[in-house]
Amino acid sequence: MEQEPVQQTFPEELADALVGVQRLVRRRLRAGLAVPRLRGAEVELLRLVRTRPGIGVSEAAGELHLAGNSVSTLVNQLVRDGYLIRETDPADRRAARLLLTEASEIRLRAWQQRRAALVGRHVARLDEADREALRAALPALRKLAVTLHEEVEES
């Protein structure tokens, strides 16, 4: 006896759509890169340091919801590749403060421009009603991100 396909619920459909869009954007941005690609966690760390210059490794780990040793490994890699500067915290000589290099600023700016152009091209292909629906959904998606972040904070 054949089973009927399980219908996806709205939360599943939403999660699938968000993951699918993110995956496709990443793939399209990777195509044609002249420099070795940065992994998602590396880009997230660089973007965090850009918004919070001088952030410490353990605080960055908390913000990114990653283990401290994982972030330390990312930091070591990004310092070695010339994308991060690790300075000793004058208030606590055992702690490090993270700063972006000019190379990472240039790379992040280029990435943002390429991402905006890519998404902009595809949004422009949608009809006005779909573009407006996406625009109207942005505040709710931002609130969803906040609640997801808060749940992790509470755990």
Short mmCIF file of C-alpha atoms in Angstrom, two decimals:
data_model
loop_
_atom_site.label_atom_id
_atom_site.label_comp_id
_atom_site.label_asym_id
_atom_site.label_seq_id
_atom_site.Cartn_x
_atom_site.Cartn_y
_atom_site.Cartn_z
CA MET A 1 0.00 0.00 0.00
CA GLU A 2 1.40 3.37 -1.07
CA GLN A 3 1.73 6.05 1.55
CA GLU A 4 0.71 9.59 0.75
CA PRO A 5 3.59 12.04 0.75
CA VAL A 6 3.94 13.81 4.05
CA GLN A 7 2.88 17.43 3.71
CA GLN A 8 5.41 19.91 4.95
CA THR A 9 4.31 22.26 7.65
CA PHE A 10 4.82 25.98 7.33
CA PRO A 11 7.88 25.99 9.64
CA GLU A 12 9.50 23.24 7.56
CA GLU A 13 8.72 25.01 4.31
CA LEU A 14 10.11 28.28 5.67
CA ALA A 15 13.30 26.63 6.95
CA ASP A 16 13.78 24.79 3.65
CA ALA A 17 13.28 27.99 1.64
CA LEU A 18 15.74 29.97 3.78
CA VAL A 19 18.38 27.24 3.66
CA GLY A 20 17.89 26.79 -0.07
CA VAL A 21 18.30 30.50 -0.81
CA GLN A 22 21.37 30.74 1.43
CA ARG A 23 22.98 27.66 -0.16
CA LEU A 24 22.39 28.95 -3.70
CA VAL A 25 23.72 32.41 -2.87
CA ARG A 26 26.89 30.85 -1.39
CA ARG A 27 27.38 28.62 -4.44
CA ARG A 28 26.91 31.47 -6.91
CA LEU A 29 29.30 33.71 -4.98
CA ARG A 30 31.97 30.99 -4.89
CA ALA A 31 31.89 30.57 -8.67
CA GLY A 32 34.71 32.43 -10.35
CA LEU A 33 36.56 33.41 -7.19
CA ALA A 34 40.21 34.18 -7.89
CA VAL A 35 41.22 33.68 -4.25
CA PRO A 36 40.67 30.60 -2.08
CA ARG A 37 37.17 30.65 -0.68
CA LEU A 38 36.49 31.40 2.95
CA ARG A 39 34.31 28.93 4.83
CA GLY A 40 31.00 30.13 6.23
CA ALA A 41 32.26 30.25 9.82
CA GLU A 42 35.30 32.30 8.73
CA VAL A 43 33.08 34.85 6.99
CA GLU A 44 30.76 34.97 10.01
CA LEU A 45 33.73 35.64 12.30
CA LEU A 46 35.11 38.36 10.03
CA ARG A 47 31.68 40.01 9.80
CA LEU A 48 31.36 39.89 13.59
CA VAL A 49 34.80 41.47 14.07
CA ARG A 50 33.84 44.12 11.52
CA THR A 51 30.79 45.10 13.59
CA ARG A 52 32.58 44.68 16.93
CA PRO A 53 36.27 45.57 16.49
CA GLY A 54 38.33 44.43 19.45
CA ILE A 55 35.98 41.60 20.39
CA GLY A 56 37.63 38.79 22.33
CA VAL A 57 37.87 35.19 21.20
CA SER A 58 35.57 33.81 23.91
CA GLU A 59 33.00 36.55 23.36
CA ALA A 60 33.10 35.85 19.61
CA ALA A 61 32.59 32.15 20.34
CA GLY A 62 29.51 33.02 22.39
CA GLU A 63 28.11 35.30 19.71
CA LEU A 64 28.65 32.70 17.00
CA HIS A 65 27.46 29.82 19.20
CA LEU A 66 30.67 27.90 18.57
CA ALA A 67 33.08 26.22 20.93
CA GLY A 68 35.95 28.42 22.07
CA ASN A 69 38.55 26.06 20.63
CA SER A 70 36.76 26.15 17.25
CA VAL A 71 36.92 29.93 17.19
CA SER A 72 40.57 29.83 18.27
CA THR A 73 41.28 27.56 15.30
CA LEU A 74 39.43 29.97 12.97
CA VAL A 75 41.35 32.92 14.42
CA ASN A 76 44.69 31.16 13.93
CA GLN A 77 43.79 30.38 10.31
CA LEU A 78 42.60 33.92 9.57
CA VAL A 79 45.66 35.48 11.25
CA ARG A 80 47.93 33.21 9.21
CA ASP A 81 46.08 34.12 6.01
CA GLY A 82 46.35 37.85 6.76
CA TYR A 83 42.67 38.55 7.44
CA LEU A 84 42.74 39.09 11.22
CA ILE A 85 45.01 40.83 13.70
CA ARG A 86 45.17 39.34 17.18
CA GLU A 87 46.31 41.91 19.76
CA THR A 88 46.91 41.36 23.44
CA ASP A 89 44.23 42.99 25.58
CA PRO A 90 45.96 45.64 27.70
CA ALA A 91 43.44 45.07 30.52
CA ASP A 92 44.08 41.30 30.60
CA ARG A 93 47.35 40.16 29.06
CA ARG A 94 45.97 36.59 28.75
CA ALA A 95 43.13 37.72 26.47
CA ALA A 96 43.27 38.69 22.81
CA ARG A 97 41.34 41.34 20.92
CA LEU A 98 40.51 40.79 17.26
CA LEU A 99 40.74 43.36 14.48
CA LEU A 100 40.33 43.17 10.72
CA THR A 101 43.20 43.73 8.32
CA GLU A 102 42.89 45.89 5.24
CA ALA A 103 42.83 42.69 3.15
CA SER A 104 39.78 41.41 5.01
CA GLU A 105 38.01 44.78 4.73
CA ILE A 106 38.58 44.71 0.96
CA ARG A 107 37.44 41.10 0.70
CA LEU A 108 34.31 41.64 2.82
CA ARG A 109 33.38 44.75 0.84
CA ALA A 110 33.80 42.87 -2.46
CA TRP A 111 31.75 39.95 -1.09
CA GLN A 112 28.94 42.28 0.01
CA GLN A 113 28.91 44.01 -3.38
CA ARG A 114 28.82 40.69 -5.24
CA ARG A 115 26.08 39.36 -2.95
CA ALA A 116 23.96 42.51 -3.32
CA ALA A 117 24.37 42.41 -7.11
CA LEU A 118 23.50 38.70 -7.30
CA VAL A 119 20.41 38.93 -5.12
CA GLY A 120 19.43 42.24 -6.72
CA ARG A 121 19.49 40.71 -10.21
CA HIS A 122 17.24 37.87 -9.14
CA VAL A 123 14.85 40.00 -7.10
CA ALA A 124 14.51 42.28 -10.13
CA ARG A 125 13.32 39.28 -12.15
CA LEU A 126 10.35 38.82 -9.81
CA ASP A 127 7.11 40.64 -10.37
CA GLU A 128 6.27 43.66 -8.21
CA ALA A 129 3.89 41.68 -5.97
CA ASP A 130 6.61 39.14 -5.12
CA ARG A 131 9.20 41.87 -4.51
CA GLU A 132 6.77 43.63 -2.18
CA ALA A 133 5.97 40.36 -0.36
CA LEU A 134 9.70 39.81 0.25
CA ARG A 135 10.14 43.41 1.41
CA ALA A 136 7.16 43.07 3.77
CA ALA A 137 8.56 39.82 5.20
CA LEU A 138 11.91 41.34 6.23
CA PRO A 139 10.79 42.65 9.67
CA ALA A 140 9.26 39.27 10.56
CA LEU A 141 12.39 37.42 9.39
CA ARG A 142 14.56 39.71 11.51
CA LYS A 143 12.33 39.03 14.55
CA LEU A 144 12.58 35.30 13.84
CA ALA A 145 16.38 35.60 13.85
CA VAL A 146 16.26 37.42 17.19
CA THR A 147 14.05 34.76 18.80
CA LEU A 148 16.30 31.99 17.48
CA HIS A 149 19.32 33.82 18.88
CA GLU A 150 17.59 34.34 22.24
CA GLU A 151 16.70 30.64 22.52
CA VAL A 152 20.35 29.71 22.07
CA GLU A 153 21.32 32.32 24.68
CA GLU A 154 18.91 30.74 27.18
CA SER A 155 20.22 27.19 26.64
#
